[in-house]
Amino acid sequence: MKILNTLENLEVIAKHYVGNYIFELKEEDPKYFNKMIKSYMVFETDDNYKFAIRFDYDAIKKTVYYNDETEAPEITENYFIHYNMRYNNYSRVCKQLALLTYHLDESNGVYVKNRSFMHDDSFTVIRELTEDEKCFLINVAEEKDDQYKKRVVAYYKRYNDIIYADGYWANR
């Protein structure tokens, strides 16, 4: 399996996720288009099937919220990293999903799907993902997580004086 250039394979993303809207965006709002396209990666399997996966990370949060019935957390670098990575950990998700049997399915494009989550019969199973392909996707997800973690660390080092904790009413 290999990673392809996203801009050269826009039709793969358009088939999978956003239809022709992606090409309209390119003309109407090129800044948003470029930002959105950066979150996609296009893959090609050894038997020439192309599919896209979106790695969409949230913005870094400078306000750390905590339950007001507990003591305010001390915002250390590790705590800040953990707080921002908790919903942005694609490698953890990929490792959990790798335990399931995934297939390449085809309707108007190629999708990576788990058969147990497919509720309609419009998908045609092409084949199961191999262990090598699953490992490859996990490695890509780990690289993307590492890049995001580096961003969080750099943000903390640069702006740690404006990062603060804010309590919220938990049981009221």
Coordinates of C-alpha atoms in Angstrom, one line a residue:
M1 CA 0.0 0.0 0.0
K2 CA 1.2 3.5 -0.7
I3 CA 0.2 7.1 0.0
L4 CA -0.8 9.2 -3.1
N5 CA -0.7 13.0 -3.6
T6 CA -4.0 14.3 -2.4
L7 CA -4.4 17.2 -4.9
E8 CA -3.8 14.8 -7.8
N9 CA -6.5 12.5 -6.6
L10 CA -9.3 14.8 -5.7
E11 CA -11.8 12.6 -7.5
V12 CA -11.2 9.9 -5.0
I13 CA -12.1 12.2 -2.1
A14 CA -15.1 13.6 -4.1
K15 CA -16.5 10.1 -4.7
H16 CA -16.2 9.1 -1.1
Y17 CA -17.2 12.0 1.0
V18 CA -18.4 15.3 -0.4
G19 CA -19.5 14.7 -4.0
N20 CA -19.1 17.6 -6.5
Y21 CA -19.2 20.1 -3.6
I22 CA -15.5 19.7 -3.3
F23 CA -14.9 21.1 -6.8
E24 CA -17.3 24.0 -6.2
L25 CA -15.4 24.8 -3.0
K26 CA -12.2 25.0 -5.0
E27 CA -13.6 27.9 -7.0
E28 CA -15.6 29.7 -4.3
D29 CA -13.4 29.5 -1.2
P30 CA -9.9 28.3 -2.0
K31 CA -8.6 29.0 1.6
Y32 CA -11.2 26.7 3.1
F33 CA -10.7 24.1 0.3
N34 CA -7.0 23.9 1.0
K35 CA -7.6 23.6 4.7
M36 CA -10.1 20.8 4.2
I37 CA -8.0 18.9 1.7
K38 CA -5.0 18.8 4.1
S39 CA -7.1 16.6 6.5
Y40 CA -7.5 13.9 3.8
M41 CA -5.0 11.2 2.8
V42 CA -5.4 9.1 -0.3
F43 CA -4.1 5.5 -0.3
E44 CA -3.7 3.0 -3.1
T45 CA -3.6 -0.8 -2.4
D46 CA -1.2 -3.1 -4.2
D47 CA -4.1 -4.2 -6.4
N48 CA -4.8 -0.6 -7.5
Y49 CA -7.9 0.3 -5.3
K50 CA -7.8 3.9 -4.1
F51 CA -9.6 5.2 -1.0
A52 CA -9.4 8.2 1.2
I53 CA -9.3 8.6 5.0
R54 CA -9.8 11.9 6.9
F55 CA -7.6 12.7 9.8
D56 CA -9.3 15.8 11.2
Y57 CA -7.7 17.1 14.4
D58 CA -9.5 19.6 16.6
A59 CA -8.0 23.0 17.3
I60 CA -5.7 23.1 20.4
K61 CA -7.7 24.2 23.4
K62 CA -6.0 26.7 25.8
T63 CA -8.8 26.5 28.4
V64 CA -8.7 23.3 30.4
Y65 CA -12.2 22.6 31.9
Y66 CA -12.6 20.6 35.1
N67 CA -15.4 19.5 37.4
D68 CA -15.8 22.2 40.1
E69 CA -16.3 19.6 42.8
T70 CA -12.7 18.5 42.4
E71 CA -9.5 20.4 42.9
A72 CA -8.3 22.5 40.0
P73 CA -5.7 20.6 38.1
E74 CA -2.1 21.8 37.9
I75 CA -1.6 22.5 34.2
T76 CA 1.7 20.8 33.4
E77 CA 2.9 20.0 29.9
N78 CA 1.9 16.3 30.2
Y79 CA -1.6 17.3 31.5
F80 CA -2.1 19.8 28.7
I81 CA -0.9 17.2 26.1
H82 CA -3.2 14.5 27.5
Y83 CA -6.2 17.0 27.6
N84 CA -5.8 17.9 23.9
M85 CA -5.0 14.4 22.7
R86 CA -7.9 12.6 24.4
Y87 CA -10.3 13.0 21.4
N88 CA -7.6 13.3 18.8
N89 CA -5.9 9.9 19.1
Y90 CA -6.3 8.2 15.7
S91 CA -3.7 5.6 16.3
R92 CA -5.6 4.3 19.3
V93 CA -8.8 4.2 17.3
C94 CA -7.0 2.4 14.4
K95 CA -5.6 -0.2 16.7
Q96 CA -9.0 -0.9 18.1
L97 CA -10.5 -1.1 14.6
A98 CA -7.8 -3.4 13.4
L99 CA -9.2 -6.0 15.7
L100 CA -12.3 -6.1 13.5
T101 CA -12.5 -7.6 10.1
Y102 CA -12.5 -4.7 7.6
H103 CA -13.3 -5.0 3.9
L104 CA -12.8 -2.8 0.9
D105 CA -16.4 -2.2 -0.3
E106 CA -17.5 -0.6 -3.6
S107 CA -20.5 1.4 -4.5
N108 CA -19.6 4.6 -6.3
G109 CA -16.1 4.6 -4.8
V110 CA -14.0 2.3 -2.6
Y111 CA -14.6 2.4 1.1
V112 CA -13.0 0.8 4.1
K113 CA -15.9 -0.7 6.0
N114 CA -16.7 -3.2 8.7
R115 CA -19.4 -5.6 7.6
S116 CA -21.1 -5.5 11.0
F117 CA -21.8 -1.8 10.6
M118 CA -23.2 -2.0 7.0
H119 CA -27.0 -1.8 7.0
D120 CA -27.7 -1.6 3.3
D121 CA -27.0 -4.0 0.5
S122 CA -25.7 -1.4 -1.9
F123 CA -22.1 -2.2 -1.0
T124 CA -20.2 -5.0 -2.8
V125 CA -17.4 -6.6 -0.9
I126 CA -14.1 -6.5 -2.8
R127 CA -11.9 -8.2 -0.3
E128 CA -10.7 -8.1 3.3
L129 CA -8.0 -5.8 4.4
T130 CA -4.7 -7.7 4.9
E131 CA -2.7 -7.6 8.1
D132 CA 0.0 -5.6 6.3
E133 CA -2.6 -3.0 5.2
K134 CA -4.0 -2.7 8.7
C135 CA -0.4 -2.2 10.1
F136 CA 0.3 0.4 7.4
L137 CA -2.8 2.4 8.3
I138 CA -1.9 2.1 12.1
N139 CA 1.6 3.4 11.3
V140 CA 0.2 6.3 9.3
A141 CA -2.2 7.2 12.1
E142 CA 0.7 7.1 14.6
E143 CA 2.7 9.5 12.5
K144 CA -0.3 11.9 12.3
D145 CA -0.7 11.7 16.0
D146 CA 3.0 12.4 16.6
Q147 CA 2.7 15.5 14.3
Y148 CA -0.3 16.7 16.3
K149 CA 1.4 16.1 19.6
K150 CA 4.4 18.1 18.4
R151 CA 2.0 21.0 17.6
V152 CA 0.5 20.7 21.1
V153 CA 3.9 20.7 22.8
A154 CA 5.1 23.7 20.7
Y155 CA 1.8 25.5 21.6
Y156 CA 2.4 24.8 25.3
K157 CA 6.0 26.0 25.2
R158 CA 5.0 29.2 23.4
Y159 CA 1.8 30.1 25.2
N160 CA 1.9 28.4 28.6
D161 CA 1.4 31.8 30.3
I162 CA -2.1 32.2 28.8
I163 CA -3.3 28.5 29.4
Y164 CA -5.7 28.3 32.3
A165 CA -8.1 26.0 34.0
D166 CA -11.8 26.8 34.3
G167 CA -14.3 25.0 36.5
Y168 CA -17.8 24.2 35.5
W169 CA -20.9 23.3 37.6
A170 CA -21.0 19.5 37.6
N171 CA -24.1 18.6 39.6
R172 CA -26.2 21.7 39.7

